C-alpha cells in the first residue's frame, strides 16, 4: 500500500499559498485494510476514510465512469489494482492532478506543474465533461487565481465547457450544488471573474435565467460592485447583495419578486435573501440619506431594523457603498448620517421610558419621540 498527498493541497503548496485541507490517495489497499488500520469510513458513495489521528481524508484510488445525467450518475470503481495515474486521470484540472509521495517526489503525469507555471486552468481529459459541477469549479478557481496569479481558463477547456453547457449538462445540477459553488466563488478575491467565466461558457443564463434581462445592461456595474465588496472582505450576504442591487435596482423592478423567486429556486440562505431584498427595497431612501432629516433617518433605521441589528445596518451601508461605486468617495468627516442617527437613538434609555409611561400603549410613542429628539440634537450639534 502506498499513500500520496494529492489535489488542492499540492497545488496551493506549489503556488506558495497556505494549505487548508490535505487530501490523500491510497493505492493498493482495500476498505478492510483501512478499517484494520483504524481509519474511519465516511460517506456511502466513495471509498473515503478519515485518519484516526489527523482526521484528514484518505481516499482509495478509484476510477469513475458516468452512467447517467447530472453529477450523481457515476459508477465508482475502487480496488487495489487502480493506479495512482488512473486516479489522477479522473480529476478535473491538471493543476489539481499532481501527487506527492512520502519521499517528497512530485508525480505529475498530466502536466499540472507546467500549467501552474503557465497559469492555465486546463482540464485533465475528456472525462472532465462527466461532471458538470466542474464548470462551476473552474469559474470559482478563476475567481480565486486570475488577478492574484494571472490564471486564465485554457481555450480548449472553455470550449469543452461551452459544449457541455450547450448540451444541457448544467441543467441537471441541483440547486444546493449550484448555490454551494456560487457562494464559494462569491467569497473568492475576484468574484466578478466567476460570473464572467460562467457567461463566457454560456452557463450564466442556464444557472440564473431570472437575471438575463438585467446583466446585459448592468453587468459591468454589478461586476465592479461585487469586487468592491470582496475588496472590503465583506461577508457572503453583502457580496451577493452587492452583485444583485446594481443589476436590479436601475430597472425599477424593485427586486422583491425576483429575489424571492431566486431565493426559492436556489434555496438561498435566509440572511442572504433578507439583506438583498432589503437593500433593493431601501436603496432609493438610503441613496438620499445624506440630505435626510431626523424623521427620515429614524424611519430608515426602523425599516432596516438598524437599532436592534447594528451589524445588518453596516452590511446595508457596505452594499450601498459598493453598488453606488462610492468606495472612491470618502464619507463625510462627520461620518455616515445613518450611523450617527443610530448612535444617537441608542442613547435613549428605553427601560426608563417604559417605566415612566402613563400606559403600556404609550411606551412605543414615547420611545420614538425620545429617539427622534436625540437624533435631532446630535445633528444640530454636529451639523
Ligand atoms: N475533484 C475533481 N472534480 C470535482 C471535485 C474534486 O476532480 N468535481 C478533485 C480535484 O483533484 C480536487 C480534489 O478532488 O483537487 C479535491 O477536491 P476539493 O477538496 O473539492 O477541492 P480542492 O481542489 O482541494 O480545492 P479547494 O481549495 O477549493 O478546497
mmCIF file with all atom_site columns, N, CA and C in Angstrom, residues 333-380:
data_model
loop_
_atom_site.group_PDB
_atom_site.id
_atom_site.type_symbol
_atom_site.label_atom_id
_atom_site.label_alt_id
_atom_site.label_comp_id
_atom_site.label_asym_id
_atom_site.label_entity_id
_atom_site.label_seq_id
_atom_site.pdbx_PDB_ins_code
_atom_site.Cartn_x
_atom_site.Cartn_y
_atom_site.Cartn_z
_atom_site.occupancy
_atom_site.B_iso_or_equiv
_atom_site.pdbx_formal_charge
_atom_site.auth_seq_id
_atom_site.auth_comp_id
_atom_site.auth_asym_id
_atom_site.auth_atom_id
_atom_site.pdbx_PDB_model_num
ATOM 1   N N  . UNK A 1 333 ? -16.673 63.879 6.852  1.00 0.00 ? 333 UNK A N  1
ATOM 2   C CA . UNK A 1 333 ? -15.836 63.815 8.058  1.00 0.00 ? 333 UNK A CA 1
ATOM 3   C C  . UNK A 1 333 ? -16.679 63.469 9.272  1.00 0.00 ? 333 UNK A C  1
ATOM 4   N N  . UNK A 1 334 ? -17.927 63.936 9.282  1.00 0.00 ? 334 UNK A N  1
ATOM 5   C CA . UNK A 1 334 ? -18.782 63.692 10.451 1.00 0.00 ? 334 UNK A CA 1
ATOM 6   C C  . UNK A 1 334 ? -19.276 62.247 10.492 1.00 0.00 ? 334 UNK A C  1
ATOM 7   N N  . UNK A 1 335 ? -19.036 61.475 9.437  1.00 0.00 ? 335 UNK A N  1
ATOM 8   C CA . UNK A 1 335 ? -19.456 60.070 9.423  1.00 0.00 ? 335 UNK A CA 1
ATOM 9   C C  . UNK A 1 335 ? -20.771 59.886 8.693  1.00 0.00 ? 335 UNK A C  1
ATOM 10  N N  . UNK A 1 336 ? -21.157 58.649 8.490  1.00 0.00 ? 336 UNK A N  1
ATOM 11  C CA . UNK A 1 336 ? -22.408 58.371 7.783  1.00 0.00 ? 336 UNK A CA 1
ATOM 12  C C  . UNK A 1 336 ? -23.586 58.825 8.649  1.00 0.00 ? 336 UNK A C  1
ATOM 13  N N  . UNK A 1 337 ? -24.513 59.615 8.060  1.00 0.00 ? 337 UNK A N  1
ATOM 14  C CA . UNK A 1 337 ? -25.613 60.139 8.874  1.00 0.00 ? 337 UNK A CA 1
ATOM 15  C C  . UNK A 1 337 ? -26.451 59.033 9.523  1.00 0.00 ? 337 UNK A C  1
ATOM 16  N N  . UNK A 1 338 ? -26.559 57.903 8.843  1.00 0.00 ? 338 UNK A N  1
ATOM 17  C CA . UNK A 1 338 ? -27.381 56.827 9.409  1.00 0.00 ? 338 UNK A CA 1
ATOM 18  C C  . UNK A 1 338 ? -26.713 56.230 10.651 1.00 0.00 ? 338 UNK A C  1
ATOM 19  N N  . UNK A 1 339 ? -25.390 56.133 10.609 1.00 0.00 ? 339 UNK A N  1
ATOM 20  C CA . UNK A 1 339 ? -24.683 55.611 11.785 1.00 0.00 ? 339 UNK A CA 1
ATOM 21  C C  . UNK A 1 339 ? -24.719 56.615 12.929 1.00 0.00 ? 339 UNK A C  1
ATOM 22  N N  . UNK A 1 340 ? -24.638 57.897 12.569 1.00 0.00 ? 340 UNK A N  1
ATOM 23  C CA . UNK A 1 340 ? -24.748 58.932 13.619 1.00 0.00 ? 340 UNK A CA 1
ATOM 24  C C  . UNK A 1 340 ? -26.130 58.881 14.254 1.00 0.00 ? 340 UNK A C  1
ATOM 25  N N  . UNK A 1 341 ? -27.143 58.726 13.385 1.00 0.00 ? 341 UNK A N  1
ATOM 26  C CA . UNK A 1 341 ? -28.514 58.647 13.908 1.00 0.00 ? 341 UNK A CA 1
ATOM 27  C C  . UNK A 1 341 ? -28.678 57.411 14.782 1.00 0.00 ? 341 UNK A C  1
ATOM 28  N N  . UNK A 1 342 ? -28.081 56.337 14.349 1.00 0.00 ? 342 UNK A N  1
ATOM 29  C CA . UNK A 1 342 ? -28.173 55.085 15.120 1.00 0.00 ? 342 UNK A CA 1
ATOM 30  C C  . UNK A 1 342 ? -27.532 55.263 16.492 1.00 0.00 ? 342 UNK A C  1
ATOM 31  N N  . UNK A 1 343 ? -26.346 55.882 16.508 1.00 0.00 ? 343 UNK A N  1
ATOM 32  C CA . UNK A 1 343 ? -25.650 56.082 17.784 1.00 0.00 ? 343 UNK A CA 1
ATOM 33  C C  . UNK A 1 343 ? -26.465 56.985 18.695 1.00 0.00 ? 343 UNK A C  1
ATOM 34  N N  . UNK A 1 344 ? -27.050 58.030 18.121 1.00 0.00 ? 344 UNK A N  1
ATOM 35  C CA . UNK A 1 344 ? -27.843 58.956 18.942 1.00 0.00 ? 344 UNK A CA 1
ATOM 36  C C  . UNK A 1 344 ? -29.075 58.241 19.491 1.00 0.00 ? 344 UNK A C  1
ATOM 37  N N  . UNK A 1 345 ? -29.772 57.496 18.627 1.00 0.00 ? 345 UNK A N  1
ATOM 38  C CA . UNK A 1 345 ? -31.003 56.811 19.062 1.00 0.00 ? 345 UNK A CA 1
ATOM 39  C C  . UNK A 1 345 ? -30.697 55.771 20.130 1.00 0.00 ? 345 UNK A C  1
ATOM 40  N N  . UNK A 1 346 ? -29.499 55.195 20.052 1.00 0.00 ? 346 UNK A N  1
ATOM 41  C CA . UNK A 1 346 ? -29.140 54.143 21.010 1.00 0.00 ? 346 UNK A CA 1
ATOM 42  C C  . UNK A 1 346 ? -28.914 54.694 22.417 1.00 0.00 ? 346 UNK A C  1
ATOM 43  N N  . UNK A 1 347 ? -28.734 56.023 22.538 1.00 0.00 ? 347 UNK A N  1
ATOM 44  C CA . UNK A 1 347 ? -28.514 56.599 23.872 1.00 0.00 ? 347 UNK A CA 1
ATOM 45  C C  . UNK A 1 347 ? -29.814 56.697 24.684 1.00 0.00 ? 347 UNK A C  1
ATOM 46  N N  . UNK A 1 348 ? -30.942 56.516 23.995 1.00 0.00 ? 348 UNK A N  1
ATOM 47  C CA . UNK A 1 348 ? -32.227 56.657 24.694 1.00 0.00 ? 348 UNK A CA 1
ATOM 48  C C  . UNK A 1 348 ? -32.397 55.489 25.683 1.00 0.00 ? 348 UNK A C  1
ATOM 49  N N  . UNK A 1 349 ? -32.757 55.840 26.906 1.00 0.00 ? 349 UNK A N  1
ATOM 50  C CA . UNK A 1 349 ? -32.939 54.820 27.946 1.00 0.00 ? 349 UNK A CA 1
ATOM 51  C C  . UNK A 1 349 ? -34.366 54.271 27.836 1.00 0.00 ? 349 UNK A C  1
ATOM 52  N N  . UNK A 1 350 ? -34.517 53.247 27.038 1.00 0.00 ? 350 UNK A N  1
ATOM 53  C CA . UNK A 1 350 ? -35.867 52.736 26.752 1.00 0.00 ? 350 UNK A CA 1
ATOM 54  C C  . UNK A 1 350 ? -36.513 52.124 28.008 1.00 0.00 ? 350 UNK A C  1
ATOM 55  N N  . UNK A 1 351 ? -35.687 51.524 28.861 1.00 0.00 ? 351 UNK A N  1
ATOM 56  C CA . UNK A 1 351 ? -36.243 50.892 30.071 1.00 0.00 ? 351 UNK A CA 1
ATOM 57  C C  . UNK A 1 351 ? -36.871 51.958 30.974 1.00 0.00 ? 351 UNK A C  1
ATOM 58  N N  . UNK A 1 352 ? -36.168 53.097 31.091 1.00 0.00 ? 352 UNK A N  1
ATOM 59  C CA . UNK A 1 352 ? -36.692 54.169 31.942 1.00 0.00 ? 352 UNK A CA 1
ATOM 60  C C  . UNK A 1 352 ? -37.988 54.725 31.359 1.00 0.00 ? 352 UNK A C  1
ATOM 61  N N  . UNK A 1 353 ? -38.011 54.890 30.043 1.00 0.00 ? 353 UNK A N  1
ATOM 62  C CA . UNK A 1 353 ? -39.224 55.415 29.409 1.00 0.00 ? 353 UNK A CA 1
ATOM 63  C C  . UNK A 1 353 ? -40.392 54.449 29.586 1.00 0.00 ? 353 UNK A C  1
ATOM 64  N N  . UNK A 1 354 ? -40.104 53.166 29.480 1.00 0.00 ? 354 UNK A N  1
ATOM 65  C CA . UNK A 1 354 ? -41.162 52.162 29.640 1.00 0.00 ? 354 UNK A CA 1
ATOM 66  C C  . UNK A 1 354 ? -41.724 52.227 31.065 1.00 0.00 ? 354 UNK A C  1
ATOM 67  N N  . UNK A 1 355 ? -40.812 52.429 32.037 1.00 0.00 ? 355 UNK A N  1
ATOM 68  C CA . UNK A 1 355 ? -41.228 52.500 33.447 1.00 0.00 ? 355 UNK A CA 1
ATOM 69  C C  . UNK A 1 355 ? -42.112 53.723 33.706 1.00 0.00 ? 355 UNK A C  1
ATOM 70  N N  . UNK A 1 356 ? -41.702 54.833 33.083 1.00 0.00 ? 356 UNK A N  1
ATOM 71  C CA . UNK A 1 356 ? -42.392 56.088 33.387 1.00 0.00 ? 356 UNK A CA 1
ATOM 72  C C  . UNK A 1 356 ? -43.630 56.322 32.544 1.00 0.00 ? 356 UNK A C  1
ATOM 73  N N  . UNK A 1 357 ? -43.889 55.477 31.541 1.00 0.00 ? 357 UNK A N  1
ATOM 74  C CA . UNK A 1 357 ? -45.003 55.749 30.625 1.00 0.00 ? 357 UNK A CA 1
ATOM 75  C C  . UNK A 1 357 ? -46.329 55.691 31.371 1.00 0.00 ? 357 UNK A C  1
ATOM 76  N N  . UNK A 1 358 ? -47.284 56.528 30.903 1.00 0.00 ? 358 UNK A N  1
ATOM 77  C CA . UNK A 1 358 ? -48.585 56.591 31.571 1.00 0.00 ? 358 UNK A CA 1
ATOM 78  C C  . UNK A 1 358 ? -49.362 55.293 31.364 1.00 0.00 ? 358 UNK A C  1
ATOM 79  N N  . UNK A 1 359 ? -49.184 54.658 30.230 1.00 0.00 ? 359 UNK A N  1
ATOM 80  C CA . UNK A 1 359 ? -49.869 53.382 29.969 1.00 0.00 ? 359 UNK A CA 1
ATOM 81  C C  . UNK A 1 359 ? -49.000 52.560 29.021 1.00 0.00 ? 359 UNK A C  1
ATOM 82  N N  . UNK A 1 360 ? -49.180 51.226 29.011 1.00 0.00 ? 360 UNK A N  1
ATOM 83  C CA . UNK A 1 360 ? -48.350 50.402 28.115 1.00 0.00 ? 360 UNK A CA 1
ATOM 84  C C  . UNK A 1 360 ? -48.444 50.845 26.670 1.00 0.00 ? 360 UNK A C  1
ATOM 85  N N  . UNK A 1 361 ? -49.645 51.317 26.260 1.00 0.00 ? 361 UNK A N  1
ATOM 86  C CA . UNK A 1 361 ? -49.803 51.674 24.844 1.00 0.00 ? 361 UNK A CA 1
ATOM 87  C C  . UNK A 1 361 ? -49.021 52.947 24.502 1.00 0.00 ? 361 UNK A C  1
ATOM 88  N N  . UNK A 1 362 ? -48.614 53.698 25.529 1.00 0.00 ? 362 UNK A N  1
ATOM 89  C CA . UNK A 1 362 ? -47.885 54.952 25.254 1.00 0.00 ? 362 UNK A CA 1
ATOM 90  C C  . UNK A 1 362 ? -46.376 54.736 25.135 1.00 0.00 ? 362 UNK A C  1
ATOM 91  N N  . UNK A 1 363 ? -45.904 53.519 25.470 1.00 0.00 ? 363 UNK A N  1
ATOM 92  C CA . UNK A 1 363 ? -44.444 53.288 25.534 1.00 0.00 ? 363 UNK A CA 1
ATOM 93  C C  . UNK A 1 363 ? -43.777 53.505 24.179 1.00 0.00 ? 363 UNK A C  1
ATOM 94  N N  . UNK A 1 364 ? -44.329 52.867 23.147 1.00 0.00 ? 364 UNK A N  1
ATOM 95  C CA . UNK A 1 364 ? -43.683 52.919 21.831 1.00 0.00 ? 364 UNK A CA 1
ATOM 96  C C  . UNK A 1 364 ? -43.564 54.365 21.349 1.00 0.00 ? 364 UNK A C  1
ATOM 97  N N  . UNK A 1 365 ? -44.665 55.133 21.531 1.00 0.00 ? 365 UNK A N  1
ATOM 98  C CA . UNK A 1 365 ? -44.657 56.515 21.039 1.00 0.00 ? 365 UNK A CA 1
ATOM 99  C C  . UNK A 1 365 ? -43.642 57.341 21.814 1.00 0.00 ? 365 UNK A C  1
ATOM 100 N N  . UNK A 1 366 ? -43.535 57.093 23.122 1.00 0.00 ? 366 UNK A N  1
ATOM 101 C CA . UNK A 1 366 ? -42.603 57.916 23.898 1.00 0.00 ? 366 UNK A CA 1
ATOM 102 C C  . UNK A 1 366 ? -41.148 57.559 23.554 1.00 0.00 ? 366 UNK A C  1
ATOM 103 N N  . UNK A 1 367 ? -40.885 56.280 23.295 1.00 0.00 ? 367 UNK A N  1
ATOM 104 C CA . UNK A 1 367 ? -39.519 55.892 22.891 1.00 0.00 ? 367 UNK A CA 1
ATOM 105 C C  . UNK A 1 367 ? -39.186 56.521 21.547 1.00 0.00 ? 367 UNK A C  1
ATOM 106 N N  . UNK A 1 368 ? -40.145 56.471 20.641 1.00 0.00 ? 368 UNK A N  1
ATOM 107 C CA . UNK A 1 368 ? -39.885 57.017 19.303 1.00 0.00 ? 368 UNK A CA 1
ATOM 108 C C  . UNK A 1 368 ? -39.607 58.529 19.389 1.00 0.00 ? 368 UNK A C  1
ATOM 109 N N  . UNK A 1 369 ? -40.434 59.220 20.190 1.00 0.00 ? 369 UNK A N  1
ATOM 110 C CA . UNK A 1 369 ? -40.260 60.675 20.313 1.00 0.00 ? 369 UNK A CA 1
ATOM 111 C C  . UNK A 1 369 ? -38.880 60.980 20.905 1.00 0.00 ? 369 UNK A C  1
ATOM 112 N N  . UNK A 1 370 ? -38.458 60.183 21.887 1.00 0.00 ? 370 UNK A N  1
ATOM 113 C CA . UNK A 1 370 ? -37.149 60.424 22.524 1.00 0.00 ? 370 UNK A CA 1
ATOM 114 C C  . UNK A 1 370 ? -36.011 60.160 21.527 1.00 0.00 ? 370 UNK A C  1
ATOM 115 N N  . UNK A 1 371 ? -36.172 59.132 20.724 1.00 0.00 ? 371 UNK A N  1
ATOM 116 C CA . UNK A 1 371 ? -35.123 58.840 19.724 1.00 0.00 ? 371 UNK A CA 1
ATOM 117 C C  . UNK A 1 371 ? -35.041 59.949 18.693 1.00 0.00 ? 371 UNK A C  1
ATOM 118 N N  . UNK A 1 372 ? -36.209 60.415 18.284 1.00 0.00 ? 372 UNK A N  1
ATOM 119 C CA . UNK A 1 372 ? -36.239 61.495 17.294 1.00 0.00 ? 372 UNK A CA 1
ATOM 120 C C  . UNK A 1 372 ? -35.542 62.735 17.854 1.00 0.00 ? 372 UNK A C  1
ATOM 121 N N  . UNK A 1 373 ? -35.840 63.022 19.122 1.00 0.00 ? 373 UNK A N  1
ATOM 122 C CA . UNK A 1 373 ? -35.217 64.196 19.756 1.00 0.00 ? 373 UNK A CA 1
ATOM 123 C C  . UNK A 1 373 ? -33.706 63.998 19.849 1.00 0.00 ? 373 UNK A C  1
ATOM 124 N N  . UNK A 1 374 ? -33.284 62.799 20.212 1.00 0.00 ? 374 UNK A N  1
ATOM 125 C CA . UNK A 1 374 ? -31.841 62.531 20.346 1.00 0.00 ? 374 UNK A CA 1
ATOM 126 C C  . UNK A 1 374 ? -31.136 62.697 18.997 1.00 0.00 ? 374 UNK A C  1
ATOM 127 N N  . UNK A 1 375 ? -31.773 62.213 17.937 1.00 0.00 ? 375 UNK A N  1
ATOM 128 C CA . UNK A 1 375 ? -31.170 62.344 16.605 1.00 0.00 ? 375 UNK A CA 1
ATOM 129 C C  . UNK A 1 375 ? -31.115 63.829 16.223 1.00 0.00 ? 375 UNK A C  1
ATOM 130 N N  . UNK A 1 376 ? -32.230 64.539 16.469 1.00 0.00 ? 376 UNK A N  1
ATOM 131 C CA . UNK A 1 376 ? -32.282 65.970 16.147 1.00 0.00 ? 376 UNK A CA 1
ATOM 132 C C  . UNK A 1 376 ? -31.158 66.713 16.854 1.00 0.00 ? 376 UNK A C  1
ATOM 133 N N  . UNK A 1 377 ? -30.984 66.400 18.122 1.00 0.00 ? 377 UNK A N  1
ATOM 134 C CA . UNK A 1 377 ? -29.943 67.075 18.926 1.00 0.00 ? 377 UNK A CA 1
ATOM 135 C C  . UNK A 1 377 ? -28.538 66.785 18.383 1.00 0.00 ? 377 UNK A C  1
ATOM 136 N N  . UNK A 1 378 ? -28.309 65.516 18.062 1.00 0.00 ? 378 UNK A N  1
ATOM 137 C CA . UNK A 1 378 ? -26.980 65.132 17.558 1.00 0.00 ? 378 UNK A CA 1
ATOM 138 C C  . UNK A 1 378 ? -26.667 65.891 16.280 1.00 0.00 ? 378 UNK A C  1
ATOM 139 N N  . UNK A 1 379 ? -27.677 66.058 15.445 1.00 0.00 ? 379 UNK A N  1
ATOM 140 C CA . UNK A 1 379 ? -27.399 66.730 14.167 1.00 0.00 ? 379 UNK A CA 1
ATOM 141 C C  . UNK A 1 379 ? -27.310 68.234 14.329 1.00 0.00 ? 379 UNK A C  1
ATOM 142 N N  . UNK A 1 380 ? -28.034 68.797 15.302 1.00 0.00 ? 380 UNK A N  1
ATOM 143 C CA . UNK A 1 380 ? -27.913 70.246 15.461 1.00 0.00 ? 380 UNK A CA 1
ATOM 144 C C  . UNK A 1 380 ? -26.550 70.581 16.089 1.00 0.00 ? 380 UNK A C  1
#
